[in-house]
CSV table of C-alpha atoms and ligand atoms in Angstrom, one decimal:
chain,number,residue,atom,x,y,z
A,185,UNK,CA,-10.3,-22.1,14.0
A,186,UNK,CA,-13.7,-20.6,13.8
A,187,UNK,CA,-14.3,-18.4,11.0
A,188,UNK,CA,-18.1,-18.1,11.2
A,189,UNK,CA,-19.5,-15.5,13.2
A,190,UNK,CA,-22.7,-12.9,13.6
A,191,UNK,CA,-23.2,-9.5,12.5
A,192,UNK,CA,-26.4,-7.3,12.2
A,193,UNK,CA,-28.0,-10.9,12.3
A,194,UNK,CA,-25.9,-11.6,9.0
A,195,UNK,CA,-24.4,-15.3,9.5
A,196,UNK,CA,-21.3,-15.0,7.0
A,197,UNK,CA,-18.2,-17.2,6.8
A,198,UNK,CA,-14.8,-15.7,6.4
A,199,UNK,CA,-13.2,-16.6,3.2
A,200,UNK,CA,-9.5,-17.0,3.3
A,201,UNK,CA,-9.2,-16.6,0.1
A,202,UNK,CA,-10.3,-12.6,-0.1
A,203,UNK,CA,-8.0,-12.3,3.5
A,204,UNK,CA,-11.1,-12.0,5.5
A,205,UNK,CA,-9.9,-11.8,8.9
A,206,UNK,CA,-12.4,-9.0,10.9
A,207,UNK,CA,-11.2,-6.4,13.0
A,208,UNK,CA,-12.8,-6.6,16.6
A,209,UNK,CA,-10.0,-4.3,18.2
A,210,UNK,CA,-10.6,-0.7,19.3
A,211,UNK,CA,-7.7,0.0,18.8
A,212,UNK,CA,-6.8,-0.2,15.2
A,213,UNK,CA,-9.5,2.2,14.0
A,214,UNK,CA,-8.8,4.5,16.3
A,215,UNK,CA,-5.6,4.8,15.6
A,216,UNK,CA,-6.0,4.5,11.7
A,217,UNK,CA,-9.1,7.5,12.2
A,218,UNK,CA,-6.0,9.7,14.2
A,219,UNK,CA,-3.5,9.4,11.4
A,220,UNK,CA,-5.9,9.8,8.5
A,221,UNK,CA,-7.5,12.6,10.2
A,222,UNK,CA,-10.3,13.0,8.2
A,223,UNK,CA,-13.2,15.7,8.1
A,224,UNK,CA,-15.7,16.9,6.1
A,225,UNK,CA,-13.3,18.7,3.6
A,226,UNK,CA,-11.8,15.4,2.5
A,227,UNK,CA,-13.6,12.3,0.4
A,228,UNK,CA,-12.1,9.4,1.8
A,229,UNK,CA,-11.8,6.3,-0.6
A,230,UNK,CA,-12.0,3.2,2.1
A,231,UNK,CA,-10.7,-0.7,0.9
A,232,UNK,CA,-12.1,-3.8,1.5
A,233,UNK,CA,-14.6,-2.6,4.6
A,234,UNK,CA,-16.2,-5.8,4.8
A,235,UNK,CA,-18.3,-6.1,7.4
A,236,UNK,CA,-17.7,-1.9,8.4
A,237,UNK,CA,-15.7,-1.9,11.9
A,238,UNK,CA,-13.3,1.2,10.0
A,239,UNK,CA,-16.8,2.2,8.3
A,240,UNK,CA,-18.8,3.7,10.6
A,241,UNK,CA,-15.9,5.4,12.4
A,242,UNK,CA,-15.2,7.2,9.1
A,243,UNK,CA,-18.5,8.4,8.5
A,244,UNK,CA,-19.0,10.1,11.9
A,245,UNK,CA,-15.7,12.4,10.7
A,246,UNK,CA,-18.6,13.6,8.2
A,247,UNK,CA,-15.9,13.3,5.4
A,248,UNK,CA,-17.8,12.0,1.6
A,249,UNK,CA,-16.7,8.2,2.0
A,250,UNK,CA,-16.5,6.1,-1.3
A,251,UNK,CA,-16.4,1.9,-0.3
A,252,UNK,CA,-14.7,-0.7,-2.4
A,253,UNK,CA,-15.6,-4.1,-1.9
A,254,UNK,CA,-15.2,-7.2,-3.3
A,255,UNK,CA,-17.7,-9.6,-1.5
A,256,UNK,CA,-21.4,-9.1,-2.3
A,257,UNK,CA,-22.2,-10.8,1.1
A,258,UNK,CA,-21.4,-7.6,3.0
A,259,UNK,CA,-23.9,-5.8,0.3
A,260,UNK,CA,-26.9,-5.2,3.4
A,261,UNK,CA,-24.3,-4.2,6.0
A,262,UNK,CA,-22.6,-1.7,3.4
A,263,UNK,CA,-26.0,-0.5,2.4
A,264,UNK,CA,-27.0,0.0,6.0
A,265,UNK,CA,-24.1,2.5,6.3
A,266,UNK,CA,-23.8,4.1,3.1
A,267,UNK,CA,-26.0,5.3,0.1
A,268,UNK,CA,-25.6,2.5,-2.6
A,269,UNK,CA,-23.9,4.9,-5.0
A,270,UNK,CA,-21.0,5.6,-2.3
A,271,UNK,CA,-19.8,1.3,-2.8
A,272,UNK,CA,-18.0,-0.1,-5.8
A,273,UNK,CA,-18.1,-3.7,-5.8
A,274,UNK,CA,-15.3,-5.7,-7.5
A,275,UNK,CA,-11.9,-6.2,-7.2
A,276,UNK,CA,-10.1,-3.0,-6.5
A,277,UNK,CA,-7.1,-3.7,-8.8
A,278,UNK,CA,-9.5,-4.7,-11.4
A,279,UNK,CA,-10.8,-1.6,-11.6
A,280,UNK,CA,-9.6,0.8,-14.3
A,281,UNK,CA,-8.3,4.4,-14.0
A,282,UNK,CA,-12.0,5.7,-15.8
A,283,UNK,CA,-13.7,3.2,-13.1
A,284,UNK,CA,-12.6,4.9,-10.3
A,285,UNK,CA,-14.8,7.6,-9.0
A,286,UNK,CA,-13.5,11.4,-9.3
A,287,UNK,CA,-13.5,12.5,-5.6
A,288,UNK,CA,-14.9,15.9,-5.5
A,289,UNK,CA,-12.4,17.1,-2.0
A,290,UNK,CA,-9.0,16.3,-1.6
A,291,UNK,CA,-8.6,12.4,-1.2
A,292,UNK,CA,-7.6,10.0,1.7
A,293,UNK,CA,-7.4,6.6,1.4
A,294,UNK,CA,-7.8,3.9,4.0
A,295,UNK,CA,-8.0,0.0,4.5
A,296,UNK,CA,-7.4,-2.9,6.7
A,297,UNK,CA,-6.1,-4.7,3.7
A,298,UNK,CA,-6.1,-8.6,2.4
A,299,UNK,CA,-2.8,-9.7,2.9
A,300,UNK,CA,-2.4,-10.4,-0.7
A,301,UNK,CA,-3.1,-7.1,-1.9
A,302,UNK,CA,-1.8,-5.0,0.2
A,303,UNK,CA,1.5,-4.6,-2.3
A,304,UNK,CA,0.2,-3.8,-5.5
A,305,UNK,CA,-2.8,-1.7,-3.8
A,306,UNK,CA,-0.3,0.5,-2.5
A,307,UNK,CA,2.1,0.5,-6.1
A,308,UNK,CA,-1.3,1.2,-7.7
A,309,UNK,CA,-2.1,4.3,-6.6
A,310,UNK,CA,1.6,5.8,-6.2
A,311,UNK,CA,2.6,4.8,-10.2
A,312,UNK,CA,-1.0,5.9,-11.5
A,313,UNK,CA,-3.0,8.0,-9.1
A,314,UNK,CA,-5.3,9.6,-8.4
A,315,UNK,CA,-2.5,11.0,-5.2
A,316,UNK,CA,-3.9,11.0,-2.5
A,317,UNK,CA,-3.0,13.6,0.5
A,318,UNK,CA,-2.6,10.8,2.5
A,319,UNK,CA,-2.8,7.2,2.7
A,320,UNK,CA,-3.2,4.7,6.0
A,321,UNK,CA,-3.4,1.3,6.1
A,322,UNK,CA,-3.6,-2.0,8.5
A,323,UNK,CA,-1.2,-4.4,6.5
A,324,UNK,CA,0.8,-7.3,7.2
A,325,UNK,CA,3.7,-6.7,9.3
A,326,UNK,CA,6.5,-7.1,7.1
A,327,UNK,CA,4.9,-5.0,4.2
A,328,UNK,CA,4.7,-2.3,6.5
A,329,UNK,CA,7.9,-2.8,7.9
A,330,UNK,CA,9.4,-3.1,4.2
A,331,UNK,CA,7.5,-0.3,3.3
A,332,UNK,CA,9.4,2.7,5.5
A,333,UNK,CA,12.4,1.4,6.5
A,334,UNK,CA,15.7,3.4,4.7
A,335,UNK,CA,18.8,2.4,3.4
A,336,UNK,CA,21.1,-0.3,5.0
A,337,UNK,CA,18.7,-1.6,6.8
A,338,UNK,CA,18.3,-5.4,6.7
A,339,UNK,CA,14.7,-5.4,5.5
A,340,UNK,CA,15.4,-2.6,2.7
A,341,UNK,CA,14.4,-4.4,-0.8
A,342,UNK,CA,12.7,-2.7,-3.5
A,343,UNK,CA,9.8,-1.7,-2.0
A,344,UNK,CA,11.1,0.4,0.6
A,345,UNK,CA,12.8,2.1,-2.7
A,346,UNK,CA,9.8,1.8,-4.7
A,347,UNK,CA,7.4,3.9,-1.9
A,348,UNK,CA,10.2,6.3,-1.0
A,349,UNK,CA,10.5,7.4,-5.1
A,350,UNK,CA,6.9,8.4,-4.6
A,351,UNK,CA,6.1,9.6,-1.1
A,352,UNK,CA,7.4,9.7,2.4
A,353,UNK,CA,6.0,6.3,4.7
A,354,UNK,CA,6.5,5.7,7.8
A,355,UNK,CA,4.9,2.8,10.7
A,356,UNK,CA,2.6,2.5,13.2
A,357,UNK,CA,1.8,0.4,15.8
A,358,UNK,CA,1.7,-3.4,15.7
A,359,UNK,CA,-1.5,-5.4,16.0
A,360,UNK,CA,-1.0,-9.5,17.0
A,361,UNK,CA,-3.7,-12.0,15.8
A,362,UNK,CA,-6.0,-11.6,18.6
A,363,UNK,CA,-7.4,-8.0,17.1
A,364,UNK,CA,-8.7,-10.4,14.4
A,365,UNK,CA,-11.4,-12.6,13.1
A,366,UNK,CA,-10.5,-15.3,12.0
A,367,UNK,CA,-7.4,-15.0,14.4
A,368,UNK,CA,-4.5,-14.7,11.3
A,369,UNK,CA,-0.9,-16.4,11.5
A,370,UNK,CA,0.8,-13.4,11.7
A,371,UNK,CA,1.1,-10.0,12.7
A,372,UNK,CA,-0.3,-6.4,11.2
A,373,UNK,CA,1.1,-3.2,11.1
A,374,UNK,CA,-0.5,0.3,9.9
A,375,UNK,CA,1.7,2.0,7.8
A,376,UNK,CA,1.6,5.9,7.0
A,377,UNK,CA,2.3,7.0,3.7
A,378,UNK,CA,2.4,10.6,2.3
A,379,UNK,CA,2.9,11.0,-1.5
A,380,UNK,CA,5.2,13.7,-2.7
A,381,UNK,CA,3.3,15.8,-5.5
A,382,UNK,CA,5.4,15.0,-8.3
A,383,UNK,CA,4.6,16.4,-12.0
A,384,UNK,CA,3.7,14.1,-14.4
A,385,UNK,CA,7.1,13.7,-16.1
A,386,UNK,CA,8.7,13.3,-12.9
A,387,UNK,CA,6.5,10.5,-11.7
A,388,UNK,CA,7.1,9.1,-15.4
A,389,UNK,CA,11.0,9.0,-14.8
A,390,UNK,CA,10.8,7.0,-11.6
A,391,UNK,CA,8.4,4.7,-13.0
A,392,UNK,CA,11.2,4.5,-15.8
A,393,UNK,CA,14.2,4.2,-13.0
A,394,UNK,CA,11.6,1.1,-11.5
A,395,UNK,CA,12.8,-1.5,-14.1
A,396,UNK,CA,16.7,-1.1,-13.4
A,397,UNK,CA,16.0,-1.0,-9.4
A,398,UNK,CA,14.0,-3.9,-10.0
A,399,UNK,CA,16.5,-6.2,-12.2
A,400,UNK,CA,18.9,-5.2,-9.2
A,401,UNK,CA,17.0,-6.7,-6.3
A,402,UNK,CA,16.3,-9.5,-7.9
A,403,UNK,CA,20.1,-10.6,-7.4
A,404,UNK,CA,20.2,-8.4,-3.8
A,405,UNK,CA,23.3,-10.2,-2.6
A,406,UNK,CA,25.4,-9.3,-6.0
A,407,UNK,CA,27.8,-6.4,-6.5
A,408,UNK,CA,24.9,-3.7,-7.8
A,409,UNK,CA,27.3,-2.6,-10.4
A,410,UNK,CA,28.3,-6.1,-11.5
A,411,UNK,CA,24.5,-6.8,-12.5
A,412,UNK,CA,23.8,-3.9,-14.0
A,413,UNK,CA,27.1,-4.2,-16.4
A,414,UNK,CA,25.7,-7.8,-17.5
A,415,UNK,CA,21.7,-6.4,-17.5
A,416,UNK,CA,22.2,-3.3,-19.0
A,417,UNK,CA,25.5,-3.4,-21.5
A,418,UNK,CA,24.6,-0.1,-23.1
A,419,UNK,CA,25.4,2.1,-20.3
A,420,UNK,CA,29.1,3.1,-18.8
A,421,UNK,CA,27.8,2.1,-15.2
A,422,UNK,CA,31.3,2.1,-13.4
A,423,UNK,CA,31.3,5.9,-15.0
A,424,UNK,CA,27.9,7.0,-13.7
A,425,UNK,CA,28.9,5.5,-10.2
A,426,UNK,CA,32.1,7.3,-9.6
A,427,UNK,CA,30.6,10.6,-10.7
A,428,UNK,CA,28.0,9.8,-8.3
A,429,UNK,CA,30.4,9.0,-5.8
A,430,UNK,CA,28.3,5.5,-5.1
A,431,UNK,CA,30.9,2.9,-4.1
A,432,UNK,CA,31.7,-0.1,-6.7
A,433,UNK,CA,31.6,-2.9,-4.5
A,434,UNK,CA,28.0,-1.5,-2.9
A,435,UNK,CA,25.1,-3.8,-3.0
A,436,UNK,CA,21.3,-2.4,-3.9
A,437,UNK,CA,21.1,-2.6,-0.1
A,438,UNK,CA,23.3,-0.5,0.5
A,439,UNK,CA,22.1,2.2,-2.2
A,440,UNK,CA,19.8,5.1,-1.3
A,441,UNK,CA,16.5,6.1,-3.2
A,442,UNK,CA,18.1,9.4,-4.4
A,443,UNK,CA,21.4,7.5,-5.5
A,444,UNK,CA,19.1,5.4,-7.0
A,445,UNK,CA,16.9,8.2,-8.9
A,446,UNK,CA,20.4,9.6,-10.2
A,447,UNK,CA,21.6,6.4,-11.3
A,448,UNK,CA,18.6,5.7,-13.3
A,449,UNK,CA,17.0,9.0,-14.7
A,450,UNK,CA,18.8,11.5,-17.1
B,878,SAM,N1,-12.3,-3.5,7.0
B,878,SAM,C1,-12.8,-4.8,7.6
B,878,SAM,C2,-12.3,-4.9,9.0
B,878,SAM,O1,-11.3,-4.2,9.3
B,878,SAM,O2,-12.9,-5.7,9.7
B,878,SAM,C3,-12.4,-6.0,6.7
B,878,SAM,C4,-10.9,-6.2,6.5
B,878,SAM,S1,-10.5,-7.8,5.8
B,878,SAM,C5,-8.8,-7.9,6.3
B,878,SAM,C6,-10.3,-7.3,4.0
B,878,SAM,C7,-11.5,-6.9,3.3
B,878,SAM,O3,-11.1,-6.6,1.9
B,878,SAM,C8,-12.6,-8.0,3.2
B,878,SAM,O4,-13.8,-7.4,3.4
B,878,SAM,C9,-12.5,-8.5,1.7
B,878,SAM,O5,-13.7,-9.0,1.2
B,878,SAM,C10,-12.0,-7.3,1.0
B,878,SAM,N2,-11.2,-7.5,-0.2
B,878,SAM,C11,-10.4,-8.6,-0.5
B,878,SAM,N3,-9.9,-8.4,-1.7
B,878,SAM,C12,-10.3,-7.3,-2.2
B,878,SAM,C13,-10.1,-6.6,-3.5
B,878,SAM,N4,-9.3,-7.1,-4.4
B,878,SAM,N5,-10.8,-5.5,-3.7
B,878,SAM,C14,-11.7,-5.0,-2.8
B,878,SAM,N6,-11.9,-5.5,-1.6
B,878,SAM,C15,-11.2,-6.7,-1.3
C-alpha cells in the first residue's frame, strides 16, 4: 500500500494512526458542499481538513470557515488557504467548550472524519454544543448506517437512539476505498444530521435518559425489562411499561427513541 504522496510540493506520509486516508474523489465534496449548503451567512467549523480537498470547495461558498486540525504537517497547505487565525490545531475532542471559537453566523459543521473519531465527534457536539444548524460528515460506513437507521432495524443500537434524542439524521451516498488515499479497508458513508433545538433542560433530560439506554444495549439480546429490574431496582419498571403500552417481552431493539425518552425522563 502506498501511503506517501505529493501535494503543493509537500512530500507527507499518511499516518494511520490519525486515519489519514485523502480524499481524491469529486464526488464526495460535492456532495457534502450540496447537503451542507453553505453561503456567506453561515460560519462553517470544518474537521480534520488535512491536506484541504473539502477546504477550498468551502471557501468559494464565501461562508467564514474555522479549521481544526490535528497534524502540524498540513500547517503550509492550511495556511495557503486560510488566514492563520481561522485553524485550531490539536485534537478536536481535546479541546474544551471555552476553546472552541464563538461563530459569529449561524454554524455548520463538516468533515471527512478519522475513523476513530467519528463517534464521539458526533456525541460531542449533540450532548454539549454549540448546535449546529446542520451537520455533514464522510464517516465509516456502519457509523453512518448506525447513525439513521430507526427502530427494529437490525443495525439499531444505541447510537441510532443516542442521535435521534438530539436531532433528525439521515444517509447519503456510499464511497468504496478507491475515493481514498491510502486506499482504506472499508467503506464511507456521509451522514446528514439535523439537531432539534432543544432547551437546555430538555437536552439535560436526555443526556440523563442516556445512562439507562446505555446499561440496556449493553445486554441487547436480553428482555429490556428484565435488565432494567436487576440495573435499576428502585423503579417499578413492569408499571411504567404497561402504562406506556411498551411490550414486556420487547428487547432495546425493538424500543423506539420516544418510548425510550418516556421510559427514562419524568
Ligand atoms: N479532509 C481531508 C480529506 O478529505 O482528504 C482529510 C481527511 S482524513 C480522513 C482525516 C483528517 O483528520 C486528517 O487530516 C487527520 O490529521 C485529521 N484528524 C485526525 N484526528 C483528529 C482529531 N482528533 N482532531 C482534529 N483533526 C484530526
Amino acid at each position: 500500500m502506498n501511503r506517501q504522496f505529493r501535494s503543493n510540493g509537500n512530500f507527507i506520509r499518511a499516518k494511520k494512526s490519525l486515519g489519514q486516508n485523502f480524499c481524491i474523489d469529486e464526488r464526495i465534496p460535492n456532495e457534502i458542499i450540496k447537503e451542507l449548503a453553505p453561503n456567506n451567512d453561515f460560519s462553517v467549523w470544518e474537521i480534520g481538513p488535512g491536506k484541504g480537498a473539502l477546504t477550498k470547495r468551502l471557501i468559494e461558498t464565501g461562508a467564514d470557515i474555522h479549521l481544526f486540525e490535528i497534524d502540524k504537517r498540513m500547517e503550509e497547505i492550511l495556511e495557503s488557504l486560510c488566514p492563520k487565525e481561522n485553524i485550531t490545531w490539536g485534537d478536536f475532542l481535546e479541546l474544551s467548550q471555552e476553546e472552541l471559537p464563538k461563530p459569529s453566523k449561524p454554524l455548520l459543521v463538516c468533515g471527512n472524519l478519522p475513523y476513530y473519531c467519528g463517534t464521539p465527534i458526533i456525541k460531542r457536539f449533540l450532548e454539549k454544543g454549540p448546535t449546529p444548524t446542520r451537520l455533514v460528515f464522510l464517516l465509516q460506513h456502519e457509523v453512518a448506517v448506525k447513525a439513521s437507521v430507526p427502530v427494529n432495524h437490525k443495525e439499531y443500537s444505541y447510537l441510532s437512539v443516542h442521535t435521534a434524542l438530539f436531532a433528525k439524521a439521515r444517509i447519503g451516498n456510499k464511497y468504496g476505498p478507491a475515493s481514498f488515499v491510502p486506499r482504506p479497508k472499508i467503506d464511507s458513508s456521509v451522514l446528514i444530521i439535523e439537531p432539534f433545538h432543544l432547551s437546555e433542560e430538555e437536552r439535560q433530560k436526555r443526556i440523563n435518559a442516556l445512562k439507562f439506554i446505555s446499561a440496556l444495549f449493553n445486554q441487547r439480546r436480553k428482555i429490556a425489562l428484565s435488565t432494567l429490574k436487576r440495573t435499576f431496582p428502585e423503579t417499578n419498571w413492569a408499571e411504567k411499561f404497561s402504562k406506556l403500552g411498551i411490550d414486556e417481552k420487547a428487547r432495546p431493539e425493538n424500543i423506539s427513541p420516544e418510548q425510550f425518552l418516556e421510559l427514562f425522563t419524568d
